[in-house]
Short mmCIF file of C-alpha atoms (C1' of nucleotides) in Angstrom, two decimals:
data_model
loop_
_atom_site.label_atom_id
_atom_site.label_comp_id
_atom_site.label_asym_id
_atom_site.label_seq_id
_atom_site.Cartn_x
_atom_site.Cartn_y
_atom_site.Cartn_z
CA UNK A 50 165.29 61.25 148.70
CA UNK A 51 164.78 61.90 145.02
CA UNK A 52 165.17 65.37 143.56
CA UNK A 53 161.65 65.71 142.30
CA UNK A 54 160.24 64.70 145.66
CA UNK A 55 162.51 67.15 147.43
CA UNK A 56 161.39 69.99 145.20
CA UNK A 57 157.73 69.19 145.67
CA UNK A 58 158.17 69.29 149.41
CA UNK A 59 160.09 72.53 149.66
CA UNK A 60 157.80 74.39 147.32
CA UNK A 61 154.86 73.16 149.35
CA UNK A 62 156.49 74.61 152.46
CA UNK A 63 157.09 77.95 150.79
CA UNK A 64 153.54 77.95 149.51
CA UNK A 65 152.22 77.57 153.06
CA UNK A 66 153.64 80.98 153.78
CA UNK A 67 152.51 82.47 150.50
CA UNK A 68 149.08 81.11 151.08
CA UNK A 69 148.88 82.71 154.51
CA UNK A 70 149.63 86.02 152.79
CA UNK A 71 146.90 85.46 150.25
CA UNK A 72 143.93 86.81 152.13
CA UNK A 73 143.10 90.47 152.61
CA UNK A 74 141.79 89.76 156.08
CA UNK A 75 144.96 88.04 157.18
CA UNK A 76 147.11 90.82 155.81
CA UNK A 77 145.06 93.31 157.76
CA UNK A 78 145.71 91.32 160.92
CA UNK A 79 149.40 91.13 160.12
CA UNK A 80 149.50 94.86 159.56
CA UNK A 81 147.94 95.56 162.92
CA UNK A 82 150.29 93.16 164.64
CA UNK A 83 153.16 95.05 163.01
CA UNK A 84 152.23 97.91 165.36
CA UNK A 85 152.48 95.73 168.44
CA UNK A 86 150.95 92.69 170.15
CA UNK A 87 147.20 92.36 170.42
CA UNK A 88 144.53 90.17 171.98
CA UNK A 89 142.10 88.35 169.74
CA UNK A 90 139.20 90.51 170.76
CA UNK A 91 141.07 93.73 170.04
CA UNK A 92 141.89 92.45 166.57
CA UNK A 93 138.27 91.55 165.98
CA UNK A 94 137.11 94.99 167.04
CA UNK A 95 139.64 96.75 164.87
CA UNK A 96 138.82 94.75 161.76
CA UNK A 97 135.05 94.33 162.11
CA UNK A 98 135.33 90.58 162.06
CA UNK A 99 133.76 88.07 164.38
CA UNK A 100 136.06 86.76 167.07
CA UNK A 101 135.79 83.22 165.72
CA UNK A 102 136.80 84.32 162.28
CA UNK A 103 139.79 86.23 163.59
CA UNK A 104 140.81 83.23 165.63
CA UNK A 105 140.61 81.06 162.56
CA UNK A 106 142.77 83.38 160.48
CA UNK A 107 145.25 83.59 163.32
CA UNK A 108 145.57 79.82 163.27
CA UNK A 109 146.49 79.97 159.61
CA UNK A 110 149.10 82.64 160.27
CA UNK A 111 150.40 80.65 163.18
CA UNK A 112 150.74 77.46 161.20
CA UNK A 113 152.79 79.39 158.67
CA UNK A 114 154.88 80.59 161.64
CA UNK A 115 154.23 84.21 160.84
CA UNK A 116 152.71 84.97 164.22
CA UNK A 117 153.07 83.54 167.71
CA UNK A 118 150.62 83.38 170.60
CA UNK A 119 151.32 83.68 174.27
CA UNK A 120 148.71 82.87 176.89
CA UNK A 121 148.14 85.42 179.62
CA UNK A 122 145.65 83.81 181.97
CA UNK A 123 142.41 83.78 180.11
CA UNK A 124 143.64 85.87 177.20
CA UNK A 125 145.87 85.06 174.25
CA UNK A 126 148.35 87.69 173.12
CA UNK A 127 149.40 87.49 169.49
CA UNK A 128 152.50 89.05 167.95
CA UNK A 129 154.62 88.78 164.81
CA UNK A 130 156.94 85.81 165.07
CA UNK A 131 160.05 87.86 164.37
CA UNK A 132 161.26 90.87 162.47
CA UNK A 133 161.91 88.92 159.29
CA UNK A 134 158.16 88.62 159.06
CA UNK A 135 157.95 92.38 159.10
CA UNK A 136 160.53 92.51 156.33
CA UNK A 137 158.45 90.13 154.31
CA UNK A 138 155.31 92.18 154.76
CA UNK A 139 157.06 95.41 153.84
CA UNK A 140 158.69 93.79 150.81
CA UNK A 141 155.36 92.47 149.66
CA UNK A 142 153.91 95.94 149.98
CA UNK A 143 156.72 97.59 148.12
CA UNK A 144 156.41 95.15 145.27
CA UNK A 145 152.72 95.89 145.17
CA UNK A 146 153.42 99.60 145.07
CA UNK A 147 155.96 99.17 142.35
CA UNK A 148 153.78 97.00 140.20
CA UNK A 149 150.23 98.07 140.75
CA UNK A 150 149.73 101.57 139.48
CA UNK A 151 146.17 101.55 140.78
CA UNK A 152 147.49 101.55 144.31
CA UNK A 153 148.98 105.03 144.06
CA UNK A 154 145.73 106.19 142.54
CA UNK A 155 143.71 104.75 145.38
CA UNK A 156 145.95 106.59 147.79
CA UNK A 157 145.38 109.87 146.01
CA UNK A 158 141.63 109.36 145.91
CA UNK A 159 141.36 109.57 149.65
CA UNK A 160 139.92 112.82 150.97
CA UNK A 161 142.72 113.69 153.34
CA UNK A 162 145.53 112.83 150.97
CA UNK A 163 148.50 115.14 151.38
CA UNK A 164 149.63 116.28 147.91
CA UNK A 165 153.07 117.27 148.96
CA UNK A 166 155.77 114.63 149.06
CA UNK A 167 156.47 113.23 152.52
CA UNK A 168 159.64 113.90 154.50
CA UNK A 169 162.23 111.13 153.93
CA UNK A 170 163.31 109.25 157.01
CA UNK A 171 166.95 110.26 156.65
CA UNK A 172 165.99 113.90 156.55
CA UNK A 173 163.93 113.52 159.69
CA UNK A 174 166.96 112.35 161.60
CA UNK A 175 168.83 115.50 160.58
CA UNK A 176 165.92 117.78 161.43
CA UNK A 177 165.50 116.30 164.87
CA UNK A 178 169.19 116.53 165.58
CA UNK A 179 169.06 120.25 164.84
CA UNK A 180 165.80 120.64 166.77
CA UNK A 181 164.30 122.23 163.69
CA UNK A 182 161.02 120.38 163.86
CA UNK A 183 158.56 118.72 166.20
CA UNK A 184 157.60 115.12 165.62
CA UNK A 185 154.18 113.82 166.59
CA UNK A 186 152.95 110.24 166.72
CA UNK A 187 149.28 110.15 165.75
CA UNK A 188 148.65 106.49 166.52
CA UNK A 189 146.55 105.33 169.47
CA UNK A 190 148.53 105.73 172.68
CA UNK A 191 148.74 102.00 173.22
CA UNK A 192 150.89 101.70 170.14
CA UNK A 193 153.02 104.66 171.12
CA UNK A 194 153.71 102.99 174.42
CA UNK A 195 154.75 99.78 172.78
CA UNK A 196 157.43 101.62 170.83
CA UNK A 197 157.95 104.94 169.09
CA UNK A 198 160.45 107.15 167.29
CA UNK A 199 162.92 109.04 169.47
CA UNK A 200 161.85 112.57 170.42
CA UNK A 201 158.30 111.96 169.25
CA UNK A 202 155.29 113.21 171.18
CA UNK A 203 152.22 111.02 171.46
CA UNK A 204 149.27 112.85 170.01
CA UNK A 205 146.61 110.36 168.98
CA UNK A 206 144.45 111.60 166.16
CA UNK A 207 141.36 111.68 168.37
CA UNK A 208 143.02 113.94 170.92
CA UNK A 209 144.75 116.21 168.46
CA UNK A 210 141.95 118.80 168.02
CA UNK A 211 141.94 119.65 171.73
CA UNK A 212 145.70 119.64 172.10
CA UNK A 213 146.71 122.05 169.37
CA UNK A 214 147.90 124.59 171.94
CA UNK A 215 150.72 122.21 172.90
CA UNK A 216 152.28 122.59 169.46
CA UNK A 217 154.66 125.35 168.37
CA UNK A 218 153.81 127.72 165.54
CA UNK A 219 157.38 128.72 164.77
CA UNK A 220 158.65 125.30 163.70
CA UNK A 221 157.37 122.71 161.27
CA UNK A 222 155.44 119.77 162.66
CA UNK A 223 156.04 116.33 161.25
CA UNK A 224 153.44 113.62 161.74
CA UNK A 225 153.79 109.87 161.40
CA UNK A 226 151.54 106.91 162.06
CA UNK A 227 151.34 103.24 161.14
CA UNK A 228 152.92 103.46 157.73
CA UNK A 229 152.42 104.46 154.15
CA UNK A 230 148.86 103.25 153.95
CA UNK A 231 147.68 104.62 157.27
CA UNK A 232 145.79 107.87 157.09
CA UNK A 233 146.15 109.26 160.63
CA UNK A 234 149.18 111.32 159.68
CA UNK A 235 147.48 112.71 156.59
CA UNK A 236 144.48 113.69 158.65
CA UNK A 237 146.73 115.38 161.17
CA UNK A 238 148.57 117.30 158.48
CA UNK A 239 145.31 118.44 156.93
CA UNK A 240 143.94 119.60 160.27
CA UNK A 241 147.13 121.38 161.30
CA UNK A 242 147.38 123.23 158.00
CA UNK A 243 143.81 124.42 158.37
CA UNK A 244 144.73 125.82 161.77
CA UNK A 245 147.72 127.68 160.38
CA UNK A 246 150.55 125.35 161.36
CA UNK A 247 153.29 124.22 159.03
CA UNK A 248 152.88 120.47 158.82
CA UNK A 249 154.27 117.55 156.83
CA UNK A 250 153.99 113.82 156.98
CA UNK A 251 156.86 111.41 157.35
CA UNK A 252 157.57 108.90 154.64
CA UNK A 253 156.55 105.57 156.08
CA UNK A 254 155.65 105.03 159.70
CA UNK A 255 156.63 103.04 162.73
CA UNK A 256 157.11 99.64 161.04
CA UNK A 257 159.25 101.06 158.21
CA UNK A 258 161.38 102.93 160.74
CA UNK A 259 161.83 99.96 162.97
CA UNK A 260 162.53 97.53 160.14
CA UNK A 261 165.42 99.75 159.09
CA UNK A 262 167.03 99.31 162.48
CA UNK A 263 166.91 102.96 163.37
CA UNK A 264 166.99 104.18 166.95
CA UNK A 265 163.70 103.73 168.81
CA UNK A 266 162.24 104.26 172.26
CA UNK A 267 160.56 101.34 173.98
CA UNK A 268 161.10 97.64 173.86
CA UNK A 269 159.48 96.51 170.67
CA UNK A 270 161.51 93.33 170.38
CA UNK A 271 158.98 90.90 169.10
CA UNK A 272 160.54 87.81 170.55
CA UNK B 2 136.55 107.83 149.90
CA UNK B 3 136.01 106.54 153.41
CA UNK B 4 138.82 105.03 155.44
CA UNK B 5 137.30 101.62 155.83
CA UNK B 6 136.68 101.37 152.11
CA UNK B 7 140.23 102.46 151.34
CA UNK B 8 141.65 99.82 153.64
CA UNK B 9 139.54 97.08 152.17
CA UNK B 10 140.75 97.97 148.72
CA UNK B 11 144.45 98.18 149.44
CA UNK B 12 144.50 94.96 151.43
CA UNK B 13 142.71 93.27 148.56
CA UNK B 14 145.44 94.50 146.22
CA UNK B 15 148.17 93.20 148.50
CA UNK B 16 146.36 89.92 148.83
CA UNK B 17 146.36 89.47 145.06
CA UNK B 18 150.11 89.24 145.25
CA UNK B 19 150.11 87.06 148.34
CA UNK B 20 147.60 84.80 146.71
CA UNK B 21 149.78 84.40 143.64
CA UNK B 22 152.53 83.23 145.96
CA UNK B 23 150.24 80.73 147.62
CA UNK B 24 150.63 77.80 145.28
CA UNK B 25 153.59 75.44 145.16
CA UNK B 26 153.28 75.19 141.41
CA UNK B 27 153.42 78.90 140.89
CA UNK B 28 156.41 79.27 143.17
CA UNK B 29 158.19 76.62 141.16
CA UNK B 30 157.54 78.63 137.99
CA UNK B 31 158.74 81.79 139.67
CA UNK B 32 161.88 80.05 140.80
CA UNK B 33 162.68 78.89 137.29
CA UNK B 34 162.02 82.33 135.89
CA UNK B 35 164.46 83.69 138.46
CA UNK B 36 167.15 81.94 136.42
CA UNK B 37 166.11 83.65 133.21
CA UNK B 38 163.25 84.00 130.72
CA UNK B 39 161.46 80.94 129.42
CA UNK B 40 158.82 79.89 126.95
CA UNK B 41 155.64 78.28 128.19
CA UNK B 42 156.56 74.93 126.78
CA UNK B 43 159.96 74.93 128.46
CA UNK B 44 158.33 75.68 131.78
CA UNK B 45 155.87 72.86 131.27
CA UNK B 46 158.66 70.41 130.49
CA UNK B 47 160.72 71.46 133.48
CA UNK B 48 157.85 71.18 135.94
CA UNK B 49 155.99 68.15 134.60
CA UNK B 50 152.81 70.12 134.14
CA UNK B 51 150.55 70.30 131.13
CA UNK B 52 151.03 73.34 128.97
CA UNK B 53 147.50 74.54 129.66
CA UNK B 54 148.04 74.33 133.36
CA UNK B 55 151.28 76.28 133.18
CA UNK B 56 149.59 78.89 131.05
CA UNK B 57 146.85 79.23 133.60
CA UNK B 58 149.25 79.69 136.49
CA UNK B 59 151.20 82.20 134.44
CA UNK B 60 148.04 84.23 134.01
CA UNK B 61 147.65 84.39 137.76
CA UNK B 62 151.24 85.52 138.18
CA UNK B 63 150.79 88.04 135.43
CA UNK B 64 147.67 89.50 136.92
CA UNK B 65 149.57 89.99 140.14
CA UNK B 66 152.24 91.70 138.01
CA UNK B 67 154.93 89.33 139.17
CA UNK B 68 155.80 88.19 135.66
CA UNK B 69 155.58 89.71 132.20
CA UNK B 70 155.12 88.13 128.80
CA UNK B 71 156.61 89.20 125.54
CA UNK B 72 155.46 87.73 122.27
CA UNK B 73 158.11 86.45 119.90
CA UNK B 74 156.27 85.44 116.79
CA UNK B 75 154.36 82.34 117.72
CA UNK B 76 155.98 81.95 121.13
CA UNK B 77 155.49 83.81 124.37
CA UNK B 78 158.55 84.55 126.46
CA UNK B 79 157.92 84.98 130.18
CA UNK B 80 160.20 86.68 132.67
CA UNK B 81 160.07 88.16 136.16
CA UNK B 82 158.53 91.60 136.05
CA UNK B 83 161.45 93.25 137.83
CA UNK B 84 164.11 92.59 140.39
CA UNK B 85 161.89 93.57 143.30
CA UNK B 86 159.99 90.41 142.52
CA UNK B 87 163.19 88.47 143.00
CA UNK B 88 163.70 90.24 146.33
CA UNK B 89 160.24 89.21 147.37
CA UNK B 90 160.80 85.59 146.44
CA UNK B 91 164.13 85.47 148.26
CA UNK B 92 162.65 87.17 151.31
CA UNK B 93 159.80 84.71 151.38
CA UNK B 94 162.29 81.88 151.24
CA UNK B 95 164.46 83.26 153.97
CA UNK B 96 161.47 83.70 156.26
CA UNK B 97 160.54 80.12 155.51
CA UNK B 98 164.04 78.98 156.37
CA UNK B 99 164.06 80.96 159.55
CA UNK B 100 160.71 79.73 160.74
CA UNK B 101 160.27 76.23 159.45
CA UNK B 102 162.79 73.97 161.06
CA UNK B 103 161.60 71.08 158.91
CA UNK B 104 163.05 72.78 155.84
CA UNK B 105 166.63 72.42 156.98
CA UNK B 106 165.90 68.83 157.80
CA UNK B 107 164.50 68.17 154.34
CA UNK B 108 167.65 69.64 152.86
CA UNK B 109 169.82 67.33 154.94
CA UNK B 110 167.77 64.28 154.01
CA UNK B 111 168.78 64.54 150.38
CA UNK B 112 171.32 61.98 149.24
CA UNK B 113 173.86 64.37 147.80
CA UNK B 114 173.71 66.86 150.65
CA UNK B 115 177.10 68.41 151.35
CA UNK B 116 177.73 68.30 155.11
CA UNK B 117 180.33 71.00 155.13
CA UNK B 118 179.16 74.59 155.33
CA UNK B 119 179.10 76.42 152.01
CA UNK B 120 181.52 79.18 151.03
CA UNK B 121 180.06 82.63 151.82
CA UNK B 122 179.63 84.94 148.87
CA UNK B 123 181.97 87.57 150.29
CA UNK B 124 184.71 85.02 150.69
CA UNK B 125 184.30 83.89 147.10
CA UNK B 126 185.04 87.40 145.86
CA UNK B 127 188.31 87.38 147.81
CA UNK B 128 189.27 83.91 146.59
CA UNK B 129 188.67 84.80 142.97
CA UNK B 130 190.63 88.01 143.27
CA UNK B 131 193.60 86.04 144.51
CA UNK B 132 193.07 83.33 141.89
CA UNK B 133 193.01 80.81 144.69
CA UNK B 134 190.04 78.86 143.42
CA UNK B 135 188.17 77.86 140.29
CA UNK B 136 184.48 78.61 140.06
CA UNK B 137 182.15 76.38 138.07
CA UNK B 138 178.53 77.03 137.11
CA UNK B 139 176.67 73.72 137.09
CA UNK B 140 173.42 75.00 135.63
CA UNK B 141 172.25 74.19 132.10
CA UNK B 142 174.24 76.25 129.60
CA UNK B 143 171.22 78.28 128.59
CA UNK B 144 171.08 79.78 132.05
CA UNK B 145 174.81 80.40 132.10
CA UNK B 146 174.46 82.32 128.86
CA UNK B 147 171.70 84.44 130.24
CA UNK B 148 173.93 85.61 133.05
CA UNK B 149 176.61 84.22 135.33
CA UNK B 150 179.15 85.08 138.00
CA UNK B 151 182.37 86.71 136.84
CA UNK B 152 185.23 84.27 136.19
CA UNK B 153 182.91 81.28 136.31
CA UNK B 154 183.24 78.40 133.88
CA UNK B 155 180.10 76.80 132.50
CA UNK B 156 180.09 73.15 133.41
CA UNK B 157 176.55 71.82 133.34
CA UNK B 158 175.99 68.92 135.65
CA UNK B 159 175.31 66.55 132.78
CA UNK B 160 178.61 67.34 131.09
CA UNK B 161 180.72 67.38 134.23
CA UNK B 162 181.65 63.68 134.29
CA UNK B 163 183.33 63.88 130.87
CA UNK B 164 185.00 67.20 131.48
CA UNK B 165 186.86 66.50 134.70
CA UNK B 166 190.22 66.77 132.93
CA UNK B 167 189.57 70.47 132.39
CA UNK B 168 189.69 71.12 136.12
CA UNK B 169 192.84 71.71 138.19
CA UNK B 170 193.85 69.40 141.03
CA UNK B 171 196.03 71.90 142.82
CA UNK B 172 193.32 74.44 143.67
CA UNK B 173 189.92 74.16 145.29
CA UNK B 174 186.88 74.08 143.01
CA UNK B 175 183.79 75.98 144.02
CA UNK B 176 180.44 75.08 142.49
CA UNK B 177 177.24 77.07 142.34
CA UNK B 178 173.88 76.62 140.71
CA UNK B 179 170.37 78.00 140.99
CA UNK B 180 170.38 78.72 144.67
CA UNK B 181 170.15 77.27 148.13
CA UNK B 182 167.53 74.70 147.23
CA UNK B 183 169.04 73.58 143.97
CA UNK B 184 171.03 70.38 144.12
CA UNK B 185 173.27 70.60 141.03
CA UNK B 186 176.12 72.12 143.02
CA UNK B 187 175.83 69.50 145.75
CA UNK B 188 175.94 66.77 143.15
CA UNK B 189 178.99 68.33 141.55
CA UNK B 190 180.78 68.59 144.89
CA UNK B 191 179.99 64.98 145.68
CA UNK B 192 181.28 63.78 142.32
CA UNK B 193 184.43 65.91 142.43
CA UNK B 194 185.34 64.71 145.91
CA UNK B 195 184.96 61.10 144.81
CA UNK B 196 187.40 61.79 142.01
CA UNK B 197 189.94 63.30 144.37
CA UNK B 198 189.35 67.01 143.83
CA UNK B 199 188.95 69.55 146.61
CA UNK B 200 185.45 70.91 146.13
CA UNK B 201 183.01 73.17 147.97
CA UNK B 202 179.67 74.69 147.20
CA UNK B 203 178.87 78.37 147.22
CA UNK B 204 176.30 79.74 149.62
CA UNK B 205 173.32 80.63 147.48
CA UNK B 206 173.40 80.69 143.71
CA UNK B 207 172.83 82.95 140.79
CA UNK B 208 169.65 84.68 142.03
CA UNK B 209 171.09 85.41 145.45
CA UNK B 210 174.24 86.80 143.88
CA UNK B 211 172.39 88.94 141.43
CA UNK B 212 169.87 90.23 143.97
CA UNK B 213 172.77 91.53 146.02
CA UNK B 214 173.89 93.68 143.12
CA UNK B 215 177.25 92.02 142.78
CA UNK B 216 179.25 92.10 139.56
CA UNK B 217 177.93 89.75 136.88
CA UNK B 218 178.63 88.79 133.29
CA UNK B 219 175.81 88.99 130.77
CA UNK B 220 172.81 91.21 130.51
CA UNK B 221 170.33 89.78 132.94
CA UNK B 222 168.33 92.98 133.26
CA UNK B 223 164.84 91.66 133.46
CA UNK B 224 163.13 94.66 131.95
"C1'" DT C 188 131.18 75.03 192.99
"C1'" DT C 189 129.01 77.88 189.83
"C1'" DT C 190 129.43 81.70 186.73
"C1'" DT C 191 131.78 84.66 183.68
"C1'" DT C 192 135.10 85.74 180.18
"C1'" DA C 193 138.29 84.84 176.24
"C1'" DT C 194 139.30 81.84 172.91
"C1'" DT C 195 139.17 77.74 170.11
"C1'" DC C 196 136.90 73.88 167.84
"C1'" DA C 197 133.43 71.58 164.71
"C1'" DA C 198 129.88 71.48 161.33
"C1'" DG C 199 127.61 73.39 157.40
"C1'" DC C 200 127.01 75.81 153.17
"C1'" DG C 201 128.05 78.61 149.47
"C1'" DT C 202 131.99 80.24 146.85
"C1'" DT C 203 136.42 79.89 144.76
"C1'" DC C 204 140.44 77.32 143.11
"C1'" DT C 205 142.78 73.41 140.57
"C1'" DA C 206 143.85 70.32 136.90
"C1'" DT C 207 142.14 68.26 132.85
"C1'" DT C 208 140.19 68.14 128.44
"C1'" DG C 209 139.16 69.90 124.08
"C1'" DA C 210 138.30 73.89 121.33
"C1'" DA C 211 139.81 78.54 119.75
"C1'" DT C 212 143.17 81.97 118.48
"C1'" DA C 213 147.21 83.87 116.38
"C1'" DC C 214 151.30 83.63 114.01
"C1'" DG C 215 154.73 81.83 110.61
"C1'" DC C 216 155.63 78.95 106.72
"C1'" DC C 217 154.81 76.49 102.54
"C1'" DG D 297 145.02 80.47 101.12
"C1'" DG D 298 145.76 76.26 104.01
"C1'" DC D 299 148.60 73.87 107.53
"C1'" DG D 300 151.38 73.29 111.73
"C1'" DT D 301 152.83 75.12 116.04
"C1'" DA D 302 152.55 77.63 120.50
"C1'" DT D 303 149.58 79.45 123.54
"C1'" DT D 304 145.25 80.77 125.54
"C1'" DC D 305 140.37 80.19 126.49
"C1'" DA D 306 136.18 77.62 128.15
"C1'" DA D 307 133.89 74.07 130.55
"C1'" DT D 308 133.86 70.75 134.00
"C1'" DA D 309 134.21 68.03 138.31
"C1'" DG D 310 136.26 67.68 142.59
"C1'" DA D 311 138.83 69.68 146.37
"C1'" DA D 312 139.71 73.48 149.31
"C1'" DC D 313 138.44 77.86 151.45
"C1'" DG D 314 135.83 81.51 154.11
"C1'" DC D 315 132.36 82.91 157.07
"C1'" DT D 316 128.72 81.89 160.30
"C1'" DT D 317 126.68 79.53 164.12
"C1'" DG D 318 126.76 77.10 168.28
"C1'" DA D 319 129.17 74.15 171.38
"C1'" DA D 320 133.55 73.11 174.03
"C1'" DT D 321 137.44 74.41 176.82
"C1'" DA D 322 140.02 76.63 180.23
"C1'" DA D 323 141.20 80.08 183.41
"C1'" DA D 324 139.47 83.61 186.69
"C1'" DA D 325 135.96 85.53 189.61
"C1'" DA D 326 132.13 85.10 192.68
#
DNA sequence: TTTTTATTCAAGCGTTCTATTGAATACGCC
DNA sequence: GGCGTATTCAATAGAACGCTTGAATAAAAA
């Protein structure tokens, strides 16, 4: 095979993947799947898309080998193809952060934005070791069950208001959720502060933690 | 700002970057720029595109903040915006490798493909320390000048045939070039073996080496 | 077997992207 | 100032994409 021909072909292969990453809708799907496997219908509900449209986007992601489907009777369960895909998604996001100043601004424009800088992941490990803080997972319980940080308590954002009495007032509370661009943890921090707790949010969320190969509870192995 | 609206906006931002990565032509440009800065015309010549077309693709890459342009009198010099962009490109490629079995096959179908497994980068550092091998850089000299591996000798593929007498016959020769999907090093290895030298290719090339923060010669800082 | 449920496929239509061409800009040089 | 060079802009036609709708499939339930 000639060199030129070879190059054309490999770049076309790479572009298949790039192309799959080139739609906001598909990235949203990928981001949800980074939290754990989902059925088509669940994805449609969470993204306000029609089922057919979701299915179509999933085909594109599947042809790029970014996601895999498994049939469970009448349902199809989709998941990320492997953790390298998660790396790719997080790398893409961090490049975006780095390069697009508007992104940080968008983040700050949100009502519940927490001004204070988040707790670094390394520091969290120290805090938990010393039992100097309580860690809450504010994602929906389904995602908590699929996998969560060690020593974290599941406290989905929608249940939090009624479950405040379960939390201590003598130690700081650290909240995490789906990642840097998920707002559950910010909402939790805002609410807790209003109620007189000391609260902070973790830097990053479940996917960032897991991608760094830190200790986790659950069996989130994608394959 | 409402949550839904926030999400829409950030995914759209991320998708701008994904979209820029979604064209084989643009990836080819990015790959060349990973070797060092270039003028528009040089890019056009190297990719067999019209200048206008290259310029157009460069605008897309620039709007995604993946590349930057600097004006030098009448010319415009383009370069990668920063090394995170290189990380992204390499991550994309490694996901592709991982997931698309056809890629490896394509690689093997090339005439000059070197059957033997390449020398790992860590091993090269040991070999060079012990002076047990000679390292040659088979890229065009312009790229060598922009930055190269320590202790490497510039020996562009086109000059190699006339410069064989400069190479030792009592030590192995290791060749590297632009990276895993560049064929200069494979060609060099093939030629050297025919002429009775012991030759191997390095795993990866300049961008992989540099992205790993290993020692280099030159000032390849992109910004 | 018929019905229900979850998903995929196929067609259609408006929008966006691509490559080409030729014109416009901006700079350096005579 | 006028000319040549390097790059960008603008306009176009054709291909590709995205979303919707409605039908097709395939497994499970009745």
